[in-house]
Amino acid sequence: MPYSARFAGVEEYIQSMLNFITSSELFQHLCGGIHILDFITQEPDLYTAVLPEDWRQFFDRHEISDILDFLMRVDLPLFETSQSISQASCANICGHMGFSPPPSLLEYIKNIRLLSLDRTFPDPQRIYSLSPDSVLARQVTVGMNAKKVHEVSNLARYVDNLSSNISSKYSYSISHFVDFGSGQNYLGRALASQPYNKKVIALESKPLNIDGARNMDVTAKLARKEITMRDKKQYRSKIYGNQYIPKPVTSIETTPPDPKTSPPRCETPPTNHESNIQYIETVIENGDLSSIIGRINYSSPLPSTQSSDPKPQNMMVISLHSCGNLLHHGLRSLTLNPSVRAIALVGCCYNLLTERLPPTSQPPTSRFRPHNDRLTQTSSTCDPHGFPMSERFMKHKHASGEGISFNITARMMAVQAPRNWTQTECNSFFTRHFYRAVFQRILLDKDIIDDPHTRHTDDITKNHDGGNEQKRNPPIILGSLRKPAYTSFLAYTRAAITKLSDPSTPHASLIHQKNLSSIPDEEICAYETRYAHKKKQLSVMWSLMAFSAQVVESAIVVDRWLWLREQEEVKEAWVENVFDYTISPRNLIVVGVKG
């Protein structure tokens, strides 16, 4: 596992991470305890309420681009985890910035960096026996952009090298590669092609993706194009009935074919062509693949037919960017299926994970969060397939209770890639977030959303006499808008009101009732002017949230590794980087191998 060399071992690293996650109140606020929508709807605002005063003074003196460099890239001294940072060290480190940062800020940055897994991609020439110069064939890369080519080529090499190492170390060889959520099957197509020639079982829930993948298999020369042969006259008569009148042929005399000598017409010609890829349409709901394994045709993996007497096989479950719980299902497939001997999975979309622990076991991060139905629902699923997986994370005791959990806001921030942000990108999404936060203030002032200071525990609140009061307004979920909406705050507000006024949205009646569309342009522009100074503060908060969430992603990956280590039949388990972070930031692969 690529943890910092400043830790004596993996146990010290994990324990330090757990202690920090459960003890740092500021980390808990930045990772799930606040939401950018509430930035200027509360008094005092989140910037003032959450960040220490000396931090705010430091940030006020620097541009956001310098602050991002300071968080992500300025070379801080790598103190031992037991050491603190002195004021003198602060001046030496960041004197070039013109104002020394507070020691507590440097200490926080140091902790986040130390506890975040290293994302350095090793030199492929050093780790692969196959030359990195050997690129995928052009016909195999059909449909891929540059990012996908990088991911597929590197992961295919990695999986091939892993299977070779397993064959040399253990008494079995990997016979089939089972791709969880194959999508367009870019990875499986690469593995099935030269120089790998692997047998691939592609599991996918969407028929449209399977059809598209089959078409690309034809382009990659891994499958034959299906040719349909028909008697055109008979076919057209069947389609058009009596309305079809064949054109008379007067210049050429024709002789009707002799049925005894002419070959019969058929809808689909038989073929003996074999493919290395078999597609199985299925929805993966857990790690039990018994129903899938029974459908594998081991002799010719093209048709999805039931195998009458399947031979014992040694399979490796693979996946390129499994969303949410799908990666958890892939991990559990290693212990639930005797024929699955190894897994190699790259995860993504942590926001789609479900939560295993009840809300009472989660840190009290709601001081700055008004009631939110989505937050309540996602935190109450208690899904056994969700996060955390490991007993270590489930039973870790802390001041707030037992167990490690991250709400959907923290997990959403964990899919950010702050080290890849460019100045242009920053300006774009900081502006989008600022517009959305100011629009939220308009909704509050127009009584379309509830006052965040009002705490609700039920849909209907109780008055002092025990009677029912007014029902809570539903939360506004705006989503994305068209690109022209972001040219100005006025354009954004008008586009947002138009979208929310659509009769198909759940908020239309409320928007019409409050007559929001009649708000004058001058008033909209006045809101932007009133809160313009908050844009930089919001940008600082968003940057701190994304920076801190690197520990959230690392914790999720560590939990998966710990779960593998807790399984008796798993002989080896590790985590490493398989992609260049600047190209594909979700680059950590979790590997497990049975003996």
Short mmCIF file of N, CA and C in Angstrom, two decimals, residues 141-300:
data_model
loop_
_atom_site.label_atom_id
_atom_site.label_comp_id
_atom_site.label_asym_id
_atom_site.label_seq_id
_atom_site.Cartn_x
_atom_site.Cartn_y
_atom_site.Cartn_z
N THR A 141 -8.75 0.32 -30.24
CA THR A 141 -8.98 1.59 -29.54
C THR A 141 -10.16 2.38 -30.11
N VAL A 142 -10.94 1.77 -30.98
CA VAL A 142 -12.10 2.47 -31.55
C VAL A 142 -13.05 2.88 -30.43
N GLY A 143 -13.44 4.14 -30.42
CA GLY A 143 -14.34 4.66 -29.41
C GLY A 143 -13.67 5.20 -28.17
N MET A 144 -12.36 5.02 -28.04
CA MET A 144 -11.66 5.48 -26.84
C MET A 144 -11.09 6.88 -27.04
N ASN A 145 -11.17 7.71 -25.98
CA ASN A 145 -10.43 8.95 -25.97
C ASN A 145 -9.04 8.70 -25.38
N ALA A 146 -8.24 9.75 -25.29
CA ALA A 146 -6.85 9.58 -24.82
C ALA A 146 -6.81 9.03 -23.40
N LYS A 147 -7.72 9.50 -22.55
CA LYS A 147 -7.76 9.02 -21.16
C LYS A 147 -8.09 7.53 -21.11
N LYS A 148 -9.06 7.10 -21.91
CA LYS A 148 -9.45 5.70 -21.90
C LYS A 148 -8.34 4.81 -22.47
N VAL A 149 -7.64 5.28 -23.48
CA VAL A 149 -6.51 4.51 -24.03
C VAL A 149 -5.45 4.31 -22.96
N HIS A 150 -5.16 5.37 -22.20
CA HIS A 150 -4.17 5.27 -21.12
C HIS A 150 -4.62 4.25 -20.08
N GLU A 151 -5.88 4.31 -19.68
CA GLU A 151 -6.39 3.40 -18.65
C GLU A 151 -6.39 1.96 -19.13
N VAL A 152 -6.92 1.73 -20.31
CA VAL A 152 -7.06 0.36 -20.82
C VAL A 152 -5.69 -0.26 -21.08
N SER A 153 -4.80 0.48 -21.72
CA SER A 153 -3.49 -0.09 -22.04
C SER A 153 -2.71 -0.43 -20.78
N ASN A 154 -2.76 0.42 -19.78
CA ASN A 154 -2.02 0.16 -18.55
C ASN A 154 -2.66 -0.94 -17.71
N LEU A 155 -3.99 -0.93 -17.62
CA LEU A 155 -4.64 -1.96 -16.81
C LEU A 155 -4.55 -3.33 -17.49
N ALA A 156 -4.63 -3.38 -18.80
CA ALA A 156 -4.47 -4.66 -19.51
C ALA A 156 -3.08 -5.23 -19.27
N ARG A 157 -2.05 -4.39 -19.36
CA ARG A 157 -0.69 -4.85 -19.07
C ARG A 157 -0.56 -5.33 -17.63
N TYR A 158 -1.19 -4.57 -16.72
CA TYR A 158 -1.10 -4.92 -15.30
C TYR A 158 -1.75 -6.28 -15.04
N VAL A 159 -2.96 -6.48 -15.57
CA VAL A 159 -3.68 -7.73 -15.34
C VAL A 159 -2.94 -8.90 -15.96
N ASP A 160 -2.39 -8.72 -17.16
CA ASP A 160 -1.62 -9.78 -17.80
C ASP A 160 -0.39 -10.14 -16.98
N ASN A 161 0.30 -9.12 -16.47
CA ASN A 161 1.48 -9.37 -15.65
C ASN A 161 1.10 -10.05 -14.34
N LEU A 162 -0.03 -9.64 -13.76
CA LEU A 162 -0.50 -10.26 -12.52
C LEU A 162 -0.82 -11.72 -12.72
N SER A 163 -1.52 -12.05 -13.79
CA SER A 163 -1.87 -13.45 -14.03
C SER A 163 -0.63 -14.30 -14.27
N SER A 164 0.38 -13.74 -14.93
CA SER A 164 1.64 -14.47 -15.13
C SER A 164 2.34 -14.73 -13.80
N ASN A 165 2.34 -13.73 -12.92
CA ASN A 165 2.96 -13.91 -11.61
C ASN A 165 2.22 -14.95 -10.78
N ILE A 166 0.89 -14.98 -10.88
CA ILE A 166 0.11 -15.98 -10.16
C ILE A 166 0.46 -17.38 -10.66
N SER A 167 0.58 -17.51 -11.97
CA SER A 167 0.89 -18.83 -12.55
C SER A 167 2.25 -19.34 -12.09
N SER A 168 3.20 -18.44 -11.98
CA SER A 168 4.55 -18.85 -11.57
C SER A 168 4.66 -19.11 -10.07
N LYS A 169 3.76 -18.50 -9.28
CA LYS A 169 3.86 -18.60 -7.82
C LYS A 169 2.96 -19.69 -7.24
N TYR A 170 1.81 -19.91 -7.88
CA TYR A 170 0.85 -20.87 -7.35
C TYR A 170 0.66 -22.02 -8.33
N SER A 171 -0.12 -23.02 -7.89
CA SER A 171 -0.27 -24.24 -8.70
C SER A 171 -1.45 -24.13 -9.65
N TYR A 172 -1.80 -22.95 -10.07
CA TYR A 172 -2.91 -22.79 -11.01
C TYR A 172 -2.64 -21.59 -11.90
N SER A 173 -3.37 -21.54 -13.01
CA SER A 173 -3.28 -20.42 -13.94
C SER A 173 -4.67 -19.84 -14.13
N ILE A 174 -4.72 -18.56 -14.37
CA ILE A 174 -6.00 -17.90 -14.60
C ILE A 174 -6.50 -18.25 -16.00
N SER A 175 -7.72 -18.77 -16.07
CA SER A 175 -8.27 -19.19 -17.36
C SER A 175 -9.23 -18.16 -17.95
N HIS A 176 -9.98 -17.47 -17.09
CA HIS A 176 -10.98 -16.51 -17.56
C HIS A 176 -10.88 -15.23 -16.74
N PHE A 177 -11.17 -14.12 -17.38
CA PHE A 177 -11.20 -12.81 -16.73
C PHE A 177 -12.64 -12.31 -16.77
N VAL A 178 -13.22 -12.10 -15.59
CA VAL A 178 -14.61 -11.68 -15.47
C VAL A 178 -14.65 -10.18 -15.21
N ASP A 179 -15.17 -9.43 -16.17
CA ASP A 179 -15.20 -7.97 -16.07
C ASP A 179 -16.53 -7.53 -15.47
N PHE A 180 -16.47 -6.97 -14.25
CA PHE A 180 -17.67 -6.47 -13.58
C PHE A 180 -18.05 -5.12 -14.14
N GLY A 181 -19.25 -5.04 -14.73
CA GLY A 181 -19.70 -3.77 -15.30
C GLY A 181 -18.85 -3.38 -16.49
N SER A 182 -18.90 -4.19 -17.53
CA SER A 182 -17.97 -4.04 -18.66
C SER A 182 -18.27 -2.83 -19.52
N GLY A 183 -19.51 -2.31 -19.48
CA GLY A 183 -19.84 -1.14 -20.30
C GLY A 183 -19.66 -1.44 -21.78
N GLN A 184 -18.85 -0.62 -22.45
CA GLN A 184 -18.53 -0.85 -23.86
C GLN A 184 -17.42 -1.88 -24.04
N ASN A 185 -16.96 -2.46 -22.94
CA ASN A 185 -15.99 -3.57 -22.94
C ASN A 185 -14.64 -3.16 -23.55
N TYR A 186 -14.19 -1.96 -23.28
CA TYR A 186 -12.88 -1.55 -23.79
C TYR A 186 -11.76 -2.40 -23.19
N LEU A 187 -11.82 -2.63 -21.87
CA LEU A 187 -10.79 -3.43 -21.23
C LEU A 187 -10.82 -4.87 -21.69
N GLY A 188 -12.02 -5.46 -21.72
CA GLY A 188 -12.13 -6.86 -22.15
C GLY A 188 -11.68 -7.06 -23.58
N ARG A 189 -11.99 -6.08 -24.45
CA ARG A 189 -11.59 -6.19 -25.85
C ARG A 189 -10.06 -6.16 -25.99
N ALA A 190 -9.42 -5.32 -25.18
CA ALA A 190 -7.95 -5.27 -25.22
C ALA A 190 -7.34 -6.58 -24.74
N LEU A 191 -7.91 -7.15 -23.67
CA LEU A 191 -7.38 -8.41 -23.15
C LEU A 191 -7.63 -9.57 -24.10
N ALA A 192 -8.72 -9.51 -24.85
CA ALA A 192 -9.04 -10.59 -25.79
C ALA A 192 -8.21 -10.51 -27.07
N SER A 193 -7.57 -9.37 -27.30
CA SER A 193 -6.82 -9.15 -28.53
C SER A 193 -5.34 -9.48 -28.33
N GLN A 194 -4.60 -9.36 -29.43
CA GLN A 194 -3.15 -9.50 -29.35
C GLN A 194 -2.58 -8.34 -28.53
N PRO A 195 -1.54 -8.58 -27.72
CA PRO A 195 -0.79 -9.82 -27.57
C PRO A 195 -1.28 -10.69 -26.41
N TYR A 196 -2.43 -10.38 -25.80
CA TYR A 196 -2.85 -11.08 -24.59
C TYR A 196 -3.66 -12.34 -24.88
N ASN A 197 -4.66 -12.23 -25.76
CA ASN A 197 -5.49 -13.38 -26.15
C ASN A 197 -6.13 -14.08 -24.95
N LYS A 198 -6.72 -13.29 -24.06
CA LYS A 198 -7.36 -13.84 -22.86
C LYS A 198 -8.83 -14.15 -23.13
N LYS A 199 -9.36 -15.08 -22.34
CA LYS A 199 -10.79 -15.38 -22.35
C LYS A 199 -11.49 -14.42 -21.39
N VAL A 200 -12.46 -13.68 -21.90
CA VAL A 200 -13.10 -12.61 -21.12
C VAL A 200 -14.60 -12.89 -21.01
N ILE A 201 -15.12 -12.78 -19.80
CA ILE A 201 -16.56 -12.84 -19.54
C ILE A 201 -16.99 -11.44 -19.16
N ALA A 202 -17.75 -10.78 -20.01
CA ALA A 202 -18.15 -9.39 -19.80
C ALA A 202 -19.55 -9.35 -19.20
N LEU A 203 -19.66 -8.88 -17.95
CA LEU A 203 -20.94 -8.77 -17.27
C LEU A 203 -21.43 -7.33 -17.35
N GLU A 204 -22.61 -7.14 -17.92
CA GLU A 204 -23.14 -5.80 -18.12
C GLU A 204 -24.66 -5.83 -17.99
N SER A 205 -25.21 -4.77 -17.37
CA SER A 205 -26.66 -4.75 -17.11
C SER A 205 -27.45 -4.08 -18.23
N LYS A 206 -26.80 -3.28 -19.09
CA LYS A 206 -27.52 -2.52 -20.10
C LYS A 206 -27.36 -3.16 -21.48
N PRO A 207 -28.46 -3.61 -22.08
CA PRO A 207 -28.37 -4.24 -23.40
C PRO A 207 -27.78 -3.31 -24.45
N LEU A 208 -28.03 -2.03 -24.34
CA LEU A 208 -27.50 -1.09 -25.32
C LEU A 208 -25.97 -1.08 -25.31
N ASN A 209 -25.39 -1.17 -24.13
CA ASN A 209 -23.93 -1.24 -24.04
C ASN A 209 -23.39 -2.52 -24.66
N ILE A 210 -24.10 -3.61 -24.44
CA ILE A 210 -23.66 -4.90 -25.00
C ILE A 210 -23.72 -4.86 -26.53
N ASP A 211 -24.80 -4.30 -27.06
CA ASP A 211 -24.92 -4.21 -28.51
C ASP A 211 -23.80 -3.35 -29.09
N GLY A 212 -23.53 -2.22 -28.44
CA GLY A 212 -22.44 -1.37 -28.91
C GLY A 212 -21.09 -2.06 -28.83
N ALA A 213 -20.88 -2.81 -27.74
CA ALA A 213 -19.62 -3.53 -27.59
C ALA A 213 -19.46 -4.60 -28.67
N ARG A 214 -20.53 -5.30 -29.00
CA ARG A 214 -20.45 -6.32 -30.05
C ARG A 214 -20.09 -5.70 -31.40
N ASN A 215 -20.65 -4.54 -31.68
CA ASN A 215 -20.30 -3.87 -32.93
C ASN A 215 -18.83 -3.50 -32.98
N MET A 216 -18.30 -3.04 -31.85
CA MET A 216 -16.88 -2.70 -31.81
C MET A 216 -16.00 -3.94 -31.87
N ASP A 217 -16.51 -5.08 -31.40
CA ASP A 217 -15.77 -6.34 -31.55
C ASP A 217 -15.56 -6.68 -33.02
N VAL A 218 -16.57 -6.38 -33.82
CA VAL A 218 -16.45 -6.62 -35.26
C VAL A 218 -15.35 -5.73 -35.85
N THR A 219 -15.34 -4.45 -35.46
CA THR A 219 -14.31 -3.53 -35.93
C THR A 219 -12.92 -3.99 -35.49
N ALA A 220 -12.84 -4.53 -34.27
CA ALA A 220 -11.56 -5.00 -33.75
C ALA A 220 -11.17 -6.37 -34.29
N LYS A 221 -12.00 -6.92 -35.17
CA LYS A 221 -11.76 -8.21 -35.80
C LYS A 221 -11.73 -9.35 -34.78
N LEU A 222 -12.55 -9.18 -33.73
CA LEU A 222 -12.71 -10.24 -32.75
C LEU A 222 -13.99 -11.03 -32.96
N ALA A 223 -14.83 -10.55 -33.86
CA ALA A 223 -16.09 -11.23 -34.16
C ALA A 223 -16.47 -10.95 -35.60
N ARG A 224 -17.27 -11.82 -36.17
CA ARG A 224 -17.73 -11.64 -37.54
C ARG A 224 -19.03 -10.84 -37.56
N LYS A 225 -19.16 -10.03 -38.56
CA LYS A 225 -20.40 -9.29 -38.73
C LYS A 225 -21.50 -10.24 -39.16
N GLU A 226 -22.62 -10.16 -38.48
CA GLU A 226 -23.73 -11.03 -38.81
C GLU A 226 -24.34 -10.61 -40.14
N ILE A 227 -24.49 -11.55 -41.02
CA ILE A 227 -25.06 -11.29 -42.34
C ILE A 227 -26.42 -11.98 -42.42
N THR A 228 -27.43 -11.21 -42.71
CA THR A 228 -28.79 -11.76 -42.83
C THR A 228 -29.14 -11.94 -44.30
N MET A 229 -29.40 -13.16 -44.70
CA MET A 229 -29.75 -13.48 -46.09
C MET A 229 -31.25 -13.74 -46.17
N ARG A 230 -31.92 -13.03 -47.08
CA ARG A 230 -33.37 -13.17 -47.21
C ARG A 230 -33.77 -13.26 -48.67
N ASP A 231 -34.94 -13.83 -48.92
CA ASP A 231 -35.61 -13.73 -50.21
C ASP A 231 -36.31 -12.37 -50.20
N LYS A 232 -35.78 -11.40 -50.93
CA LYS A 232 -36.26 -10.02 -50.84
C LYS A 232 -37.74 -9.90 -51.17
N LYS A 233 -38.18 -10.63 -52.21
CA LYS A 233 -39.59 -10.52 -52.60
C LYS A 233 -40.50 -11.04 -51.48
N GLN A 234 -40.12 -12.18 -50.93
CA GLN A 234 -40.92 -12.75 -49.87
C GLN A 234 -40.89 -11.85 -48.63
N TYR A 235 -39.71 -11.29 -48.32
CA TYR A 235 -39.56 -10.43 -47.15
C TYR A 235 -40.40 -9.16 -47.30
N ARG A 236 -40.34 -8.55 -48.51
CA ARG A 236 -41.12 -7.32 -48.72
C ARG A 236 -42.62 -7.59 -48.71
N SER A 237 -43.00 -8.72 -49.22
CA SER A 237 -44.42 -9.08 -49.18
C SER A 237 -44.90 -9.27 -47.75
N LYS A 238 -44.02 -9.81 -46.91
CA LYS A 238 -44.36 -10.01 -45.51
C LYS A 238 -44.51 -8.66 -44.80
N ILE A 239 -43.64 -7.69 -45.18
CA ILE A 239 -43.67 -6.38 -44.53
C ILE A 239 -44.82 -5.52 -45.04
N TYR A 240 -44.98 -5.45 -46.38
CA TYR A 240 -45.96 -4.54 -46.97
C TYR A 240 -47.28 -5.21 -47.33
N GLY A 241 -47.33 -6.53 -47.28
CA GLY A 241 -48.56 -7.24 -47.60
C GLY A 241 -48.95 -7.08 -49.06
N ASN A 242 -50.22 -6.88 -49.30
CA ASN A 242 -50.72 -6.76 -50.67
C ASN A 242 -50.33 -5.45 -51.33
N GLN A 243 -49.83 -4.49 -50.53
CA GLN A 243 -49.46 -3.20 -51.10
C GLN A 243 -48.18 -3.29 -51.92
N TYR A 244 -47.39 -4.37 -51.67
CA TYR A 244 -46.13 -4.51 -52.40
C TYR A 244 -46.39 -5.12 -53.77
N ILE A 245 -45.99 -4.40 -54.83
CA ILE A 245 -46.12 -4.88 -56.19
C ILE A 245 -44.72 -4.94 -56.81
N PRO A 246 -44.21 -6.12 -57.07
CA PRO A 246 -42.86 -6.19 -57.64
C PRO A 246 -42.83 -5.57 -59.03
N LYS A 247 -41.68 -4.94 -59.31
CA LYS A 247 -41.51 -4.30 -60.61
C LYS A 247 -41.44 -5.38 -61.69
N PRO A 248 -42.19 -5.20 -62.77
CA PRO A 248 -42.14 -6.21 -63.86
C PRO A 248 -40.79 -6.15 -64.58
N VAL A 249 -40.31 -7.31 -64.94
CA VAL A 249 -39.06 -7.42 -65.70
C VAL A 249 -39.42 -7.89 -67.10
N THR A 250 -39.19 -7.04 -68.08
CA THR A 250 -39.59 -7.36 -69.45
C THR A 250 -38.41 -7.61 -70.36
N SER A 251 -37.24 -7.05 -70.01
CA SER A 251 -36.10 -7.15 -70.92
C SER A 251 -35.30 -8.42 -70.72
N ILE A 252 -35.47 -9.07 -69.56
CA ILE A 252 -34.67 -10.26 -69.28
C ILE A 252 -35.61 -11.39 -68.91
N GLU A 253 -35.39 -12.50 -69.57
CA GLU A 253 -36.18 -13.67 -69.24
C GLU A 253 -35.53 -14.39 -68.06
N THR A 254 -36.31 -14.68 -67.06
CA THR A 254 -35.78 -15.34 -65.87
C THR A 254 -36.41 -16.71 -65.73
N THR A 255 -35.65 -17.59 -65.16
CA THR A 255 -36.12 -18.95 -64.91
C THR A 255 -36.20 -19.15 -63.40
N PRO A 256 -37.31 -19.55 -62.88
CA PRO A 256 -37.42 -19.74 -61.43
C PRO A 256 -36.42 -20.79 -60.95
N PRO A 257 -35.85 -20.59 -59.77
CA PRO A 257 -34.83 -21.53 -59.27
C PRO A 257 -35.44 -22.90 -58.98
N ASP A 258 -34.63 -23.91 -59.21
CA ASP A 258 -35.03 -25.28 -58.93
C ASP A 258 -34.81 -25.56 -57.44
N PRO A 259 -35.84 -25.83 -56.72
CA PRO A 259 -35.67 -26.06 -55.27
C PRO A 259 -34.81 -27.26 -54.95
N LYS A 260 -34.65 -28.19 -55.91
CA LYS A 260 -33.84 -29.37 -55.65
C LYS A 260 -32.36 -29.07 -55.75
N THR A 261 -32.01 -28.09 -56.58
CA THR A 261 -30.59 -27.80 -56.79
C THR A 261 -30.15 -26.49 -56.13
N SER A 262 -31.06 -25.56 -55.88
CA SER A 262 -30.70 -24.27 -55.30
C SER A 262 -30.53 -24.41 -53.79
N PRO A 263 -29.54 -23.73 -53.23
CA PRO A 263 -29.34 -23.78 -51.77
C PRO A 263 -30.48 -23.05 -51.06
N PRO A 264 -30.87 -23.53 -49.90
CA PRO A 264 -31.97 -22.88 -49.16
C PRO A 264 -31.56 -21.51 -48.62
N ARG A 265 -32.53 -20.59 -48.53
CA ARG A 265 -32.28 -19.28 -47.92
C ARG A 265 -32.43 -19.42 -46.40
N CYS A 266 -31.62 -18.67 -45.66
CA CYS A 266 -31.71 -18.74 -44.20
C CYS A 266 -31.57 -17.35 -43.61
N GLU A 267 -32.15 -17.14 -42.45
CA GLU A 267 -32.11 -15.84 -41.80
C GLU A 267 -30.72 -15.53 -41.26
N THR A 268 -30.07 -16.46 -40.57
CA THR A 268 -28.74 -16.25 -40.01
C THR A 268 -27.87 -17.44 -40.37
N PRO A 269 -26.81 -17.22 -41.12
CA PRO A 269 -25.98 -18.34 -41.54
C PRO A 269 -25.22 -18.93 -40.37
N PRO A 270 -25.04 -20.21 -40.34
CA PRO A 270 -24.25 -20.82 -39.26
C PRO A 270 -22.80 -20.41 -39.38
N THR A 271 -22.12 -20.36 -38.25
CA THR A 271 -20.71 -20.01 -38.24
C THR A 271 -20.00 -20.79 -37.16
N ASN A 272 -18.77 -21.14 -37.42
CA ASN A 272 -17.94 -21.83 -36.44
C ASN A 272 -16.92 -20.90 -35.82
N HIS A 273 -17.09 -19.59 -36.09
CA HIS A 273 -16.11 -18.63 -35.59
C HIS A 273 -16.19 -18.53 -34.07
N GLU A 274 -15.04 -18.60 -33.41
CA GLU A 274 -14.98 -18.51 -31.96
C GLU A 274 -14.42 -17.16 -31.54
N SER A 275 -14.94 -16.64 -30.44
CA SER A 275 -14.48 -15.37 -29.91
C SER A 275 -13.95 -15.57 -28.51
N ASN A 276 -13.01 -14.71 -28.10
CA ASN A 276 -12.50 -14.75 -26.74
C ASN A 276 -13.41 -14.05 -25.76
N ILE A 277 -14.49 -13.45 -26.24
CA ILE A 277 -15.37 -12.65 -25.39
C ILE A 277 -16.76 -13.26 -25.35
N GLN A 278 -17.27 -13.40 -24.14
CA GLN A 278 -18.67 -13.79 -23.96
C GLN A 278 -19.37 -12.71 -23.16
N TYR A 279 -20.50 -12.24 -23.68
CA TYR A 279 -21.28 -11.21 -22.99
C TYR A 279 -22.44 -11.87 -22.25
N ILE A 280 -22.63 -11.46 -21.02
CA ILE A 280 -23.75 -11.94 -20.21
C ILE A 280 -24.46 -10.72 -19.63
N GLU A 281 -25.72 -10.58 -20.00
CA GLU A 281 -26.51 -9.48 -19.46
C GLU A 281 -27.04 -9.86 -18.09
N THR A 282 -26.65 -9.08 -17.09
CA THR A 282 -27.04 -9.38 -15.72
C THR A 282 -26.91 -8.14 -14.85
N VAL A 283 -27.69 -8.09 -13.82
CA VAL A 283 -27.56 -7.04 -12.81
C VAL A 283 -26.85 -7.64 -11.61
N ILE A 284 -25.69 -7.12 -11.29
CA ILE A 284 -24.88 -7.66 -10.19
C ILE A 284 -25.34 -7.02 -8.89
N GLU A 285 -25.92 -7.84 -8.02
CA GLU A 285 -26.45 -7.34 -6.75
C GLU A 285 -25.66 -7.82 -5.56
N ASN A 286 -24.77 -8.76 -5.76
CA ASN A 286 -23.89 -9.24 -4.70
C ASN A 286 -22.72 -9.96 -5.34
N GLY A 287 -21.87 -10.57 -4.53
CA GLY A 287 -20.68 -11.21 -5.06
C GLY A 287 -20.86 -12.66 -5.46
N ASP A 288 -22.06 -13.21 -5.29
CA ASP A 288 -22.32 -14.61 -5.64
C ASP A 288 -22.48 -14.74 -7.16
N LEU A 289 -21.56 -15.43 -7.80
CA LEU A 289 -21.57 -15.58 -9.26
C LEU A 289 -22.01 -16.97 -9.69
N SER A 290 -22.65 -17.73 -8.81
CA SER A 290 -23.01 -19.10 -9.16
C SER A 290 -23.94 -19.14 -10.37
N SER A 291 -24.89 -18.21 -10.45
CA SER A 291 -25.79 -18.19 -11.61
C SER A 291 -25.07 -17.75 -12.87
N ILE A 292 -24.04 -16.94 -12.72
CA ILE A 292 -23.27 -16.48 -13.89
C ILE A 292 -22.34 -17.59 -14.38
N ILE A 293 -21.67 -18.24 -13.45
CA ILE A 293 -20.72 -19.29 -13.83
C ILE A 293 -21.41 -20.41 -14.58
N GLY A 294 -22.67 -20.70 -14.23
CA GLY A 294 -23.40 -21.75 -14.93
C GLY A 294 -23.75 -21.40 -16.36
N ARG A 295 -23.65 -20.13 -16.73
CA ARG A 295 -23.99 -19.70 -18.10
C ARG A 295 -22.76 -19.57 -18.99
N ILE A 296 -21.59 -19.85 -18.46
CA ILE A 296 -20.38 -19.69 -19.24
C ILE A 296 -20.18 -20.89 -20.15
N ASN A 297 -19.95 -20.62 -21.41
CA ASN A 297 -19.62 -21.66 -22.38
C ASN A 297 -18.10 -21.75 -22.45
N TYR A 298 -17.52 -22.76 -21.82
CA TYR A 298 -16.08 -22.82 -21.68
C TYR A 298 -15.36 -23.19 -22.97
N SER A 299 -16.06 -23.87 -23.86
CA SER A 299 -15.39 -24.27 -25.10
C SER A 299 -15.37 -23.15 -26.12
N SER A 300 -16.46 -22.39 -26.19
CA SER A 300 -16.55 -21.27 -27.13
C SER A 300 -17.35 -20.17 -26.48
#
